mmCIF file of C-alpha atoms in Angstrom:
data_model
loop_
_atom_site.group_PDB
_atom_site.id
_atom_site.type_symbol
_atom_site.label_atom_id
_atom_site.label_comp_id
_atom_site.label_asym_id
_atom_site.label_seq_id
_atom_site.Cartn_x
_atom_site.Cartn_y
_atom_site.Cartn_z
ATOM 1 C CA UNK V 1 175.655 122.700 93.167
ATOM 2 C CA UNK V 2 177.021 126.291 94.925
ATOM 3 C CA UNK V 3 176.550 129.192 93.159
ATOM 4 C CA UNK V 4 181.092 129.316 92.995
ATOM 5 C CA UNK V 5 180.286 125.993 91.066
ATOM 6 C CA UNK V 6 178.333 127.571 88.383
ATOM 7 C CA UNK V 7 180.637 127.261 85.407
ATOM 8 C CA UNK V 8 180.525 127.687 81.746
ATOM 9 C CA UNK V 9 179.085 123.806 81.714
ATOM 10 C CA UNK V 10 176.777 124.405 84.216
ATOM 11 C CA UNK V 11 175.689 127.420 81.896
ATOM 12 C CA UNK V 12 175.416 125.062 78.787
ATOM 13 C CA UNK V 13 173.621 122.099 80.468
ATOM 14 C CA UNK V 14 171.098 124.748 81.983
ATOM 15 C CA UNK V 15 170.219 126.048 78.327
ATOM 16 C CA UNK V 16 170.067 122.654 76.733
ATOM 17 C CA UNK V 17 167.888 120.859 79.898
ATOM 18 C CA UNK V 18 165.734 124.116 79.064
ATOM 19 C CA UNK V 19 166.165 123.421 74.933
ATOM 20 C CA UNK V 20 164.707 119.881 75.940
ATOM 21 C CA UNK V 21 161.615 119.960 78.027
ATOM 22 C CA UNK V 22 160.659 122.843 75.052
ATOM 23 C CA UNK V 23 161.049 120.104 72.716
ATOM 24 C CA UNK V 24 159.209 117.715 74.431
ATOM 25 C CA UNK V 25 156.184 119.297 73.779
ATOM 26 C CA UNK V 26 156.802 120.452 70.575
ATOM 27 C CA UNK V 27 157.694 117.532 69.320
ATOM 28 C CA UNK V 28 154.018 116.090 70.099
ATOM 29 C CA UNK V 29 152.630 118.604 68.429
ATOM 30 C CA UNK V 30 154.883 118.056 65.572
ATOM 31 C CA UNK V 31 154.515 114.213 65.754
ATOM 32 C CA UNK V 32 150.160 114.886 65.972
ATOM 33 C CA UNK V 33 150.410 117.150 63.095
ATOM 34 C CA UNK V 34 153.250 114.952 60.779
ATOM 35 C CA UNK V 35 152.463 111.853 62.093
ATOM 36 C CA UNK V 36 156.523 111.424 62.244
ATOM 37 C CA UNK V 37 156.647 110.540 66.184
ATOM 38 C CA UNK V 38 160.827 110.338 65.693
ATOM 39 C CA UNK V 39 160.942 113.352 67.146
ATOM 40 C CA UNK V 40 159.126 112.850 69.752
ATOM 41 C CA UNK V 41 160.772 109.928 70.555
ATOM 42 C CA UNK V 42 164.180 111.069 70.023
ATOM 43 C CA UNK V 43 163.850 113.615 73.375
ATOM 44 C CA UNK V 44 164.469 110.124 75.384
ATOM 45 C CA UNK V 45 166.602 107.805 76.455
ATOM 46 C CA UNK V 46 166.482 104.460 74.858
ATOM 47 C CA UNK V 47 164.553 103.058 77.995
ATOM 48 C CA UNK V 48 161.775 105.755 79.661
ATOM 49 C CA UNK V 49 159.666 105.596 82.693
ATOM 50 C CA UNK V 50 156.362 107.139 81.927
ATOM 51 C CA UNK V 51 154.275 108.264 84.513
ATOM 52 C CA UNK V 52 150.928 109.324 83.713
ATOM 53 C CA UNK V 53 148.794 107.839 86.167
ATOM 54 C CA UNK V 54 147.646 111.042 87.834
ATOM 55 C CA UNK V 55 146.567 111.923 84.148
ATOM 56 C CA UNK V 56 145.094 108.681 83.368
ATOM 57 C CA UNK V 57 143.291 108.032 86.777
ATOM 58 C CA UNK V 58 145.426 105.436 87.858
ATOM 59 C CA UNK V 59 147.399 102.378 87.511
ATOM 60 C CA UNK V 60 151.602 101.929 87.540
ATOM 61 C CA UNK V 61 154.197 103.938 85.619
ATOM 62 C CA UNK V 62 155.197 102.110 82.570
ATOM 63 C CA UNK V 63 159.080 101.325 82.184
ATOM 64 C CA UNK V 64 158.826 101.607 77.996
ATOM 65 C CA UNK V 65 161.436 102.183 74.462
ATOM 66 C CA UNK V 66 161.440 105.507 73.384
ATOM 67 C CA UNK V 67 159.465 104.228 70.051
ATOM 68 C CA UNK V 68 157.095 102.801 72.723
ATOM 69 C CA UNK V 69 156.242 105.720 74.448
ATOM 70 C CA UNK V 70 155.889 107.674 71.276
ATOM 71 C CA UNK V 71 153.432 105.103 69.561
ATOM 72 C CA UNK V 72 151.660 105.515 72.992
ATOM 73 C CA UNK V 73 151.629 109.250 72.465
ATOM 74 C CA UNK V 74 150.721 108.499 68.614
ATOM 75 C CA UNK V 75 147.370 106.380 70.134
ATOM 76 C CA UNK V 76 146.023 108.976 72.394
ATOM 77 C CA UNK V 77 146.139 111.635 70.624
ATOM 78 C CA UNK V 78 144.220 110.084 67.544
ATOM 79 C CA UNK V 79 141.197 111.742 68.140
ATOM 80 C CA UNK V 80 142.038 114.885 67.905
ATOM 81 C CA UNK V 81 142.707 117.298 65.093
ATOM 82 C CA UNK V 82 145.251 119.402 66.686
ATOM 83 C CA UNK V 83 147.220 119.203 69.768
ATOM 84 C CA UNK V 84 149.185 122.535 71.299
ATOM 85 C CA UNK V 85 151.816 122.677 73.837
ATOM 86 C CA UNK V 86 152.795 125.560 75.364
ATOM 87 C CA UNK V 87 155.473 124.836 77.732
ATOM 88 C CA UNK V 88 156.396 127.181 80.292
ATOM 89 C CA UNK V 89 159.993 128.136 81.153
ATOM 90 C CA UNK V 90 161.351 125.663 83.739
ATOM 91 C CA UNK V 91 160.173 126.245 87.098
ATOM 92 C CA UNK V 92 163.566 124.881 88.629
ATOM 93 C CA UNK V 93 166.463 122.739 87.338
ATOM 94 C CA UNK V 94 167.941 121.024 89.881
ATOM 95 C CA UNK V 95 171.145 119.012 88.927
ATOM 96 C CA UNK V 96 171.471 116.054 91.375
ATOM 97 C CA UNK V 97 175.380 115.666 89.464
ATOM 98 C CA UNK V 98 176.877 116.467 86.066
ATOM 99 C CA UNK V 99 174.610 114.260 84.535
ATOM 100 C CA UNK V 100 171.954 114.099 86.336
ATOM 101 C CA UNK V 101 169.009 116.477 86.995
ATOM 102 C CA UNK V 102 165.453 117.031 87.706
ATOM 103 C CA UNK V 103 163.061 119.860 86.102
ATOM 104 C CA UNK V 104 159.825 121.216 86.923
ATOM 105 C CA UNK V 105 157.343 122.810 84.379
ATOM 106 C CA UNK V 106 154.385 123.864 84.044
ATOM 107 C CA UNK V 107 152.700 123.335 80.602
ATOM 108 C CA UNK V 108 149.246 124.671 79.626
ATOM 109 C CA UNK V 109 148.074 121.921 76.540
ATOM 110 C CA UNK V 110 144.973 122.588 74.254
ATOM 111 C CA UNK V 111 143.405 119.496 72.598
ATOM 112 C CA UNK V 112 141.021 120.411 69.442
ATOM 113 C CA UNK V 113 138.250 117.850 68.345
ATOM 114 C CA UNK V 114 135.296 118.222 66.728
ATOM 115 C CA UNK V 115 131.698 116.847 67.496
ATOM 116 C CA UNK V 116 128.768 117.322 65.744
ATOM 117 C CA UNK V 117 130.448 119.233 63.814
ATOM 118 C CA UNK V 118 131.065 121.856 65.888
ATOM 119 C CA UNK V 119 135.124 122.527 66.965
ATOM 120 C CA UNK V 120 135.822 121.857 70.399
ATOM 121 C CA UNK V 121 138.492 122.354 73.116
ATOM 122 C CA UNK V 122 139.946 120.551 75.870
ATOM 123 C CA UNK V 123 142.495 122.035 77.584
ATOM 124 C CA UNK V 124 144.908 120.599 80.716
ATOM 125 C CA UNK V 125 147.164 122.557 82.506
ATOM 126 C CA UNK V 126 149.863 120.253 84.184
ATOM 127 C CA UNK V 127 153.191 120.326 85.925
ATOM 128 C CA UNK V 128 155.528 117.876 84.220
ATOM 129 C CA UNK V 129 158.585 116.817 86.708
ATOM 130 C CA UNK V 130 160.980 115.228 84.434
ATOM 131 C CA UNK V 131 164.584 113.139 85.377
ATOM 132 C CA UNK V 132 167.237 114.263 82.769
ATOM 133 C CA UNK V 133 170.665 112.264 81.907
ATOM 134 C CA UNK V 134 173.279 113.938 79.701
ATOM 135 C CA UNK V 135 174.092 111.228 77.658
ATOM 136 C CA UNK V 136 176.489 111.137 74.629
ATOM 137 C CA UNK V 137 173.644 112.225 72.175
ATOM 138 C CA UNK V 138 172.826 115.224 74.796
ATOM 139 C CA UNK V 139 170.743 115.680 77.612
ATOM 140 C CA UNK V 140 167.359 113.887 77.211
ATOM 141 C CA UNK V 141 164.635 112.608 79.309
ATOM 142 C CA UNK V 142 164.757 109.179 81.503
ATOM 143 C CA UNK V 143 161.527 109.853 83.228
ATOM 144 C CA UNK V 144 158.635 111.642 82.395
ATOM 145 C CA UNK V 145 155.643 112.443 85.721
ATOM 146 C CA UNK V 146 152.192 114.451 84.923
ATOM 147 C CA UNK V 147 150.520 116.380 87.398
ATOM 148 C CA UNK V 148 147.136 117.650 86.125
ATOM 149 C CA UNK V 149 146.166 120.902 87.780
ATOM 150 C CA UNK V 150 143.476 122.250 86.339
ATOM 151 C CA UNK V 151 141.178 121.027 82.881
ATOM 152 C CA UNK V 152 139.018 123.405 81.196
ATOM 153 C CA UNK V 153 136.398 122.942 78.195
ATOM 154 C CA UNK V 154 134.484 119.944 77.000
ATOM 155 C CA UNK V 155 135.584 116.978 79.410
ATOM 156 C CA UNK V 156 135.055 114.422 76.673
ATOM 157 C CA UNK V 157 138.448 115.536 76.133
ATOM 158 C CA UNK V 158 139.782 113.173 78.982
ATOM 159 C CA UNK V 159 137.665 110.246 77.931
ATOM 160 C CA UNK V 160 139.275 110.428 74.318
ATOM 161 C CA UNK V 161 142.131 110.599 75.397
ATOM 162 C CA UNK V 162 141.946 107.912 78.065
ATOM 163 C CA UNK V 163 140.765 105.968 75.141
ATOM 164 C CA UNK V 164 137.259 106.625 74.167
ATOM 165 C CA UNK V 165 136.025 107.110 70.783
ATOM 166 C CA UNK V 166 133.186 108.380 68.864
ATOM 167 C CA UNK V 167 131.118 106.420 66.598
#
């Protein structure tokens, strides 16, 4: 899109794409905290390609339902007490057409646990890419990729969330 092509819509869709990848982290939280994982869900489309395997060490995307992909969420994120997002502004929206785009973030996401009874932290810092369709409900997310960049604090962080648990 040319800057002469930067309309009142394009102004709109640009605020609501940035509205939306906000959401989608604070609607984990939310859904971690509630344990109402509508929310969460609802930032999709009805069909979602999750792609997590740089996160998760592996394997394919998953081609899931929005209620899917938010029970998935719902399941890793059992072991831990809280869960904070804090999503960047967009690094770049770049619309591919009028309903179509792709956005870059960069999210920094603490993950609070406690062993031995002592509070720990895990933290990731990531770059999410996600594929956006305006649809008649709104702009939401078709396809969701995480790029770990950096982890900090106790690395049994990863494991629970990959799955292990304490006994």
């Amino acid at each position: 899109m040319n800057l002469k092509d930067k309309d009142l819509q394009y102004v709109l869709d640009w605020i609501a794409i940035q509205e939306l990848v906000a959401e989608y982290g604070q609607a984990i939280d939310f859904g971690r905290d509630t344990g109402d994982w509508s929310r969460w869900a609802n930032v999709f489309t009805p069909h979602v390609t999750a792609d997590y395997t740089r996160f998760r060490g592996g394997g394919d995307p998953s081609y899931l339902t929005r209620e899917e992909l938010a029970e998935f969420g719902r399941a890793s994120l059992v072991p831990f007490s809280k869960v904070q997002h804090a999503t960047a502004t967009s690094v770049r929206i770049r619309f591919k057409s009028s309903t179509l785009a792709e956005v870059m973030a960069y999210a920094e996401v603490a993950h609070y646990f406690t062993l031995g009874g002592i509070q720990q932290e895990w933290t990731i810092i990531a770059r999410y890419t996600h594929e956006v369709e305006k649809t008649p409900d709104g702009w939401k997310i078709r396809k969701v990729l995480l790029d770990p960049i950096h982890y900090r604090g106790n690395p049994l962080g990863l494991e629970l969330v990959n799955g292990k648990r304490l006994v």
